[in-house]
Amino acid sequence: MIPATFEYVRARSVRQAVSLLQQHAGRAKLLAGGHSLLPLMKLRLAQPEMLIDLGPVDELRGIRDEGMSLVIGALTTHDEVATSPLVREKVPLLAECAAQIGDVQVRNRGTIGGNLAHADPAADYPAAILALEAQMECEGPAGTRTVPATQWFVDLLTTALGPDEVLCRVRVPVQTEGQGWSYTKLPHPASGYSLLGVACLVTVDGGVCRDARVAVTGAGPKAVRLTKVEQALVGKRLDQAAVAEAAKLASDGLEATDDLYASAEYKRHLAVVYTKRGLLRALERAAG
Ligand SMILES: Cc1cc2nc3c(=O)[nH]c(=O)nc-3n(C[C@H](O)[C@H](O)[C@H](O)COP(=O)(O)OP(=O)(O)OC[C@H]3O[C@@H](n4cnc5c(N)ncnc54)[C@H](O)[C@@H]3O)c2cc1C
């Protein structure tokens, strides 16, 4: 449980962090809250020669209201997202998701940037970020670029982030009138990670579903949108029966993997149960 030796540098700016990543190609790691990286280092599953601490980089902090979207700095902790009046008012789905991450210690140290860069298959934010159609703003040697959520999660612990890029901000569209939302999960009893989690965002007008976004985390190697469920909802008058019918499709084609805690078959079952539960909660909220 003792990490291999490493050098430690406190970055002063994103530009400096990028330059250090370049200089130490593949041998340096960025450090944010340390709640995913340090356990890996203690197990020696990660052995970076250098840790670049992003802590002093103020440009990665804060939550900004830009009207149509909130811009959340990568170093914003889960607790700051969960308790921010701005996030709770404008993107309540994200606040509800953040409030369910781990425990108090994890929420006080863990950051949205670290969570999304790490892309743990059982992490919570990925489902919410997919349902909200957020965008990740990254900076690298070639400048800044924006990656939509649908292209961000590539595979197990793998994102679209380049090896010498820093995830700087997450741009999250604000929720609109008539939208109902929910984040529901079955937490692992020890860690709090999702055995399975579902994020729902439905737009209802006159009782009819105009748009539906449903995303699941915990089932397979990466979080995914449940497009068959979404298609089954759009254009329908949303009642309990329509929701139950659509939710049955949650397991249809869903890539689920066995792990130490749950079989793939059980996770597919949970996907149906939590999709139905999440959609009913979202529907209640859409109705006001
Ligand atoms: C006991 C426990 C329970 C947990 N429960 C949950 C849970 O229920 N749900 C959940 O979602 N998560 C859970 N987590 C994980 C937690 O949310 C982590 O904090 C998070 O996944 C990583 O964020 P971090 O800031 O700690 O990142 P770090 O551990 O510092 O970094 C993680 C990885 O991301 C990279 N990185 C960090 N910041 C950036 C950046 N800005 N740009 C590019 N790369 C970056 C690092 O180099 C590293 O590879 C749990 C962790 C623990 C220890």
Coordinates of C-alpha atoms and ligand atoms in Angstrom, one line a residue:
M1 CA 0.0 0.0 0.0
I2 CA 3.0 2.3 -0.4
P3 CA 3.3 4.0 -3.8
A4 CA 6.5 3.8 -5.9
T5 CA 8.6 7.0 -5.6
F6 CA 7.6 10.0 -7.7
E7 CA 8.5 13.6 -8.2
Y8 CA 5.9 16.2 -7.1
V9 CA 5.3 19.5 -8.8
R10 CA 2.7 22.1 -8.1
A11 CA 1.4 23.6 -11.4
R12 CA 0.8 27.3 -11.5
S13 CA -1.2 27.4 -14.7
V14 CA -2.9 25.1 -17.2
R15 CA -0.2 26.0 -19.7
Q16 CA 2.5 24.9 -17.3
A17 CA 0.7 21.6 -16.6
V18 CA 0.4 21.0 -20.4
S19 CA 4.1 21.7 -20.9
L20 CA 5.1 19.3 -18.0
L21 CA 2.9 16.6 -19.5
Q22 CA 4.6 17.1 -22.8
Q23 CA 8.1 17.0 -21.3
H24 CA 7.4 13.8 -19.4
A25 CA 5.5 12.1 -22.2
G26 CA 3.4 9.3 -20.7
R27 CA 5.4 9.3 -17.4
A28 CA 3.6 12.1 -15.6
K29 CA 0.0 12.3 -14.2
L30 CA -2.2 15.2 -13.2
L31 CA -3.4 15.2 -9.6
A32 CA -6.7 16.8 -8.7
G33 CA -8.6 15.4 -5.6
G34 CA -6.4 12.2 -5.6
H35 CA -9.4 10.0 -4.8
S36 CA -9.0 7.7 -7.8
L37 CA -5.3 8.2 -8.7
L38 CA -3.8 7.7 -5.2
P39 CA -5.5 4.4 -4.5
L40 CA -4.2 3.2 -7.9
M41 CA -0.7 4.4 -7.0
K42 CA -0.9 2.7 -3.6
L43 CA -1.7 -0.6 -5.4
R44 CA 1.0 0.2 -7.9
L45 CA -1.4 -0.1 -10.7
A46 CA -0.3 3.4 -11.6
Q47 CA 3.4 4.4 -11.2
P48 CA 3.9 7.9 -12.6
E49 CA 7.4 9.3 -12.3
M50 CA 5.9 12.7 -11.7
L51 CA 2.7 14.1 -10.1
I52 CA 1.6 17.5 -11.4
D53 CA -0.7 18.9 -8.7
L54 CA -3.4 21.1 -10.3
G55 CA -4.5 22.4 -6.8
P56 CA -2.9 25.9 -7.2
V57 CA -4.4 26.5 -10.7
D58 CA -7.2 29.0 -9.9
E59 CA -8.4 29.2 -13.5
L60 CA -9.7 25.6 -13.0
R61 CA -12.0 26.7 -10.2
G62 CA -15.5 28.1 -9.9
I63 CA -18.9 27.9 -11.4
R64 CA -19.9 30.5 -14.0
D65 CA -23.4 31.4 -15.2
E66 CA -23.3 32.0 -19.0
G67 CA -27.1 32.2 -19.5
M68 CA -27.8 29.1 -21.6
S69 CA -25.1 27.1 -19.8
L70 CA -23.2 26.8 -16.6
V71 CA -19.4 26.5 -16.9
I72 CA -18.0 24.4 -14.1
G73 CA -14.2 24.4 -13.5
A74 CA -12.5 21.0 -13.5
L75 CA -11.4 21.5 -9.9
T76 CA -14.9 22.0 -8.6
T77 CA -15.5 19.4 -5.9
H78 CA -18.5 17.1 -5.9
D79 CA -19.7 18.9 -2.7
E80 CA -19.5 22.3 -4.4
V81 CA -21.6 21.0 -7.3
A82 CA -24.1 19.4 -5.0
T83 CA -24.6 22.5 -2.8
S84 CA -24.1 25.3 -5.3
P85 CA -27.4 27.4 -5.4
L86 CA -26.6 28.1 -9.1
V87 CA -26.3 24.4 -10.0
R88 CA -29.3 23.4 -7.9
E89 CA -31.5 26.1 -9.6
K90 CA -30.2 25.7 -13.2
V91 CA -29.0 22.1 -13.5
P92 CA -30.7 20.2 -10.7
L93 CA -30.0 16.9 -12.3
L94 CA -26.3 17.5 -11.9
A95 CA -26.6 18.6 -8.2
E96 CA -28.8 15.5 -7.5
C97 CA -26.1 13.3 -9.0
A98 CA -23.2 15.0 -7.2
A99 CA -24.9 14.6 -3.9
Q100 CA -25.0 10.9 -4.3
I101 CA -21.3 10.4 -5.0
G102 CA -19.4 8.4 -2.3
D103 CA -19.4 9.8 1.1
V104 CA -18.6 13.2 2.7
Q105 CA -14.8 12.8 2.5
V106 CA -15.0 11.8 -1.2
R107 CA -17.3 14.7 -2.0
N108 CA -15.1 17.2 -0.3
R109 CA -11.9 16.1 -2.1
G110 CA -13.1 14.6 -5.4
T111 CA -13.5 16.9 -8.4
I112 CA -15.7 16.9 -11.5
G113 CA -12.7 17.1 -13.8
G114 CA -10.9 14.1 -12.1
N115 CA -14.1 12.1 -12.1
L116 CA -14.7 12.7 -15.9
A117 CA -11.0 12.3 -16.8
H118 CA -10.8 9.0 -14.9
A119 CA -14.0 7.6 -16.4
D120 CA -14.5 4.8 -13.8
P121 CA -17.2 2.5 -15.2
A122 CA -19.1 2.8 -11.9
A123 CA -18.8 6.6 -11.6
D124 CA -21.9 8.7 -11.3
Y125 CA -21.2 11.9 -13.3
P126 CA -20.8 10.2 -16.6
A127 CA -24.6 9.3 -16.8
A128 CA -25.7 12.8 -15.8
I129 CA -23.2 14.4 -18.2
L130 CA -24.5 12.2 -21.1
A131 CA -28.2 13.0 -20.3
L132 CA -27.4 16.7 -20.0
E133 CA -25.4 16.7 -23.3
A134 CA -22.6 18.6 -21.6
Q135 CA -19.3 19.5 -23.3
M136 CA -15.8 19.1 -22.0
E137 CA -13.4 21.9 -22.7
C138 CA -9.7 20.8 -22.8
E139 CA -6.4 22.5 -23.3
G140 CA -3.4 20.9 -24.9
P141 CA -0.3 21.8 -26.9
A142 CA -2.4 22.7 -30.0
G143 CA -4.8 25.0 -28.0
T144 CA -8.3 24.4 -26.7
R145 CA -10.9 22.1 -28.0
T146 CA -14.4 21.0 -27.0
V147 CA -15.6 17.4 -26.8
P148 CA -19.3 16.6 -26.6
A149 CA -20.3 14.1 -23.9
T150 CA -21.3 11.5 -26.6
Q151 CA -17.7 11.4 -27.8
W152 CA -16.0 11.7 -24.4
F153 CA -16.4 8.2 -23.0
V154 CA -14.5 5.9 -25.2
D155 CA -14.0 2.7 -23.2
L156 CA -13.1 1.4 -19.7
L157 CA -11.2 4.2 -18.0
T158 CA -10.6 5.8 -21.4
T159 CA -11.8 9.1 -22.6
A160 CA -11.2 11.3 -25.7
L161 CA -8.7 13.4 -23.6
G162 CA -5.2 13.4 -25.2
P163 CA -2.1 12.3 -23.2
D164 CA -0.9 15.9 -22.8
E165 CA -4.3 17.6 -22.4
V166 CA -5.9 19.1 -19.3
L167 CA -9.7 19.0 -18.9
C168 CA -10.3 22.6 -17.9
R169 CA -14.1 23.1 -17.7
V170 CA -17.4 21.3 -18.2
R171 CA -20.1 23.3 -20.1
V172 CA -23.5 22.1 -19.0
P173 CA -26.7 23.4 -20.8
V174 CA -29.2 24.7 -18.2
Q175 CA -32.4 22.8 -17.8
T176 CA -35.5 24.3 -19.2
E177 CA -39.2 24.8 -18.3
G178 CA -41.2 21.6 -18.6
Q179 CA -38.2 19.3 -18.0
G180 CA -38.3 16.6 -15.4
W181 CA -35.1 15.0 -14.2
S182 CA -33.8 12.4 -11.8
Y183 CA -30.6 10.6 -10.9
T184 CA -31.2 7.3 -9.1
K185 CA -28.7 4.7 -8.2
L186 CA -28.1 1.5 -6.3
P187 CA -24.9 2.3 -4.4
H188 CA -22.3 -0.3 -3.5
P189 CA -22.8 -0.6 0.3
A190 CA -19.1 0.0 1.1
S191 CA -17.7 2.5 -1.4
G192 CA -20.9 4.2 -2.6
Y193 CA -20.0 3.7 -6.2
S194 CA -22.9 2.8 -8.5
L195 CA -23.7 -0.8 -9.0
L196 CA -26.0 0.9 -11.4
G197 CA -27.1 4.5 -11.9
V198 CA -29.6 6.1 -14.3
A199 CA -29.9 9.8 -15.2
C200 CA -33.2 10.9 -16.8
L201 CA -34.1 14.2 -18.4
V202 CA -37.5 14.4 -20.1
T203 CA -39.3 17.3 -21.7
V204 CA -43.0 17.1 -21.4
D205 CA -45.5 19.4 -23.1
G206 CA -49.2 19.0 -22.5
G207 CA -48.6 15.5 -21.1
V208 CA -46.7 14.4 -24.3
C209 CA -43.0 13.6 -24.2
R210 CA -41.1 16.0 -26.6
D211 CA -37.6 14.9 -25.7
A212 CA -36.1 12.2 -23.6
R213 CA -32.6 11.5 -22.5
V214 CA -31.7 8.5 -20.4
A215 CA -28.2 7.4 -19.6
V216 CA -26.9 4.5 -17.5
T217 CA -23.6 4.0 -15.6
G218 CA -22.2 0.9 -13.9
A219 CA -23.5 -1.7 -16.2
G220 CA -20.6 -2.1 -18.7
P221 CA -17.2 -0.6 -19.4
K222 CA -18.5 2.9 -19.9
A223 CA -21.7 5.0 -19.4
V224 CA -24.1 5.0 -22.4
R225 CA -27.4 6.6 -23.5
L226 CA -30.3 4.2 -23.6
T227 CA -31.5 5.3 -27.1
K228 CA -34.2 2.6 -27.4
V229 CA -35.8 3.8 -24.2
E230 CA -35.6 7.4 -25.4
Q231 CA -37.2 6.6 -28.8
A232 CA -40.0 4.7 -27.1
L233 CA -40.9 7.7 -25.0
V234 CA -40.8 10.6 -27.5
G235 CA -44.2 11.5 -28.9
K236 CA -46.0 9.4 -26.3
R237 CA -48.5 10.6 -23.7
L238 CA -46.4 9.9 -20.6
D239 CA -48.2 7.8 -18.0
Q240 CA -47.1 5.0 -15.8
A241 CA -47.9 2.4 -18.4
A242 CA -45.9 4.1 -21.2
V243 CA -43.0 4.6 -18.8
A244 CA -43.1 0.9 -17.7
E245 CA -43.2 -0.2 -21.4
A246 CA -40.3 2.0 -22.4
A247 CA -38.2 1.0 -19.4
K248 CA -38.4 -2.6 -20.4
L249 CA -36.1 -1.7 -23.3
A250 CA -33.3 -0.5 -20.9
S251 CA -31.7 -3.9 -21.0
D252 CA -32.2 -4.4 -24.8
G253 CA -28.7 -4.5 -26.3
L254 CA -27.1 -3.1 -23.1
E255 CA -23.5 -4.1 -22.8
A256 CA -23.2 -5.4 -19.2
T257 CA -20.2 -7.0 -17.5
D258 CA -19.9 -9.4 -14.6
D259 CA -17.8 -7.9 -11.8
L260 CA -17.0 -8.8 -8.1
Y261 CA -20.3 -7.3 -6.9
A262 CA -22.9 -8.1 -9.5
S263 CA -23.5 -10.4 -12.5
A264 CA -24.2 -8.9 -15.9
E265 CA -27.7 -10.5 -15.8
Y266 CA -28.4 -8.7 -12.5
K267 CA -27.2 -5.4 -13.8
R268 CA -29.5 -5.7 -16.9
H269 CA -32.4 -6.3 -14.5
L270 CA -31.3 -3.3 -12.4
A271 CA -31.2 -1.2 -15.6
V272 CA -34.9 -1.8 -16.2
V273 CA -35.9 -1.2 -12.5
Y274 CA -33.9 2.0 -12.1
T275 CA -34.9 3.4 -15.5
K276 CA -38.6 2.9 -14.6
R277 CA -38.0 4.4 -11.2
G278 CA -36.0 7.3 -12.5
L279 CA -38.5 8.1 -15.3
L280 CA -41.4 8.1 -12.9
R281 CA -39.6 10.6 -10.7
A282 CA -38.7 12.8 -13.7
L283 CA -42.3 12.7 -14.8
E284 CA -43.6 13.8 -11.4
R285 CA -41.2 16.8 -11.5
A286 CA -42.1 17.7 -15.1
A287 CA -45.7 17.8 -14.0
G288 CA -44.6 20.4 -11.4
Ligands
LIG1 C1 -14.1 5.4 -1.2 C2 -14.4 6.1 -2.5 C3 -15.7 6.1 -2.9 C4 -16.0 6.7 -4.1 N1 -17.3 6.7 -4.5 C5 -17.7 7.2 -5.7 C6 -19.0 7.2 -6.1 O1 -20.0 6.8 -5.4 N2 -19.3 7.8 -7.4 C7 -18.3 8.3 -8.1 O2 -18.6 8.8 -9.2 N3 -17.0 8.3 -7.7 C8 -16.7 7.8 -6.5 N4 -15.4 7.8 -6.1 C9 -14.4 8.4 -7.0 C10 -14.3 9.9 -6.7 O3 -15.4 10.6 -7.3 C11 -13.0 10.5 -7.3 O4 -12.8 11.7 -6.7 C12 -13.1 10.9 -8.8 O5 -13.4 9.8 -9.6 C13 -11.7 11.4 -9.3 O6 -11.6 12.7 -9.0 P1 -10.3 13.3 -8.3 O7 -10.5 14.8 -8.3 O8 -10.1 12.6 -7.0 O9 -9.2 12.9 -9.4 P2 -7.7 12.2 -9.2 O10 -7.8 11.0 -8.4 O11 -6.8 13.3 -8.7 O12 -7.4 11.9 -10.7 C14 -8.1 10.9 -11.4 C15 -7.5 10.8 -12.8 O13 -7.9 11.9 -13.6 C16 -6.8 12.6 -14.0 N5 -7.2 14.1 -13.9 C17 -7.6 14.7 -12.8 N6 -7.9 15.9 -13.1 C18 -7.7 16.1 -14.4 C19 -7.9 17.2 -15.3 N7 -8.4 18.4 -14.9 N8 -7.6 17.0 -16.6 C20 -7.1 15.9 -17.0 N9 -6.9 14.8 -16.2 C21 -7.2 14.9 -14.9 C22 -5.6 12.2 -13.1 O14 -4.4 12.3 -13.8 C23 -6.0 10.8 -12.9 O15 -5.6 10.0 -13.9 C24 -15.0 7.3 -4.9 C25 -13.7 7.2 -4.5 C26 -13.4 6.7 -3.3 C27 -11.9 6.7 -2.8

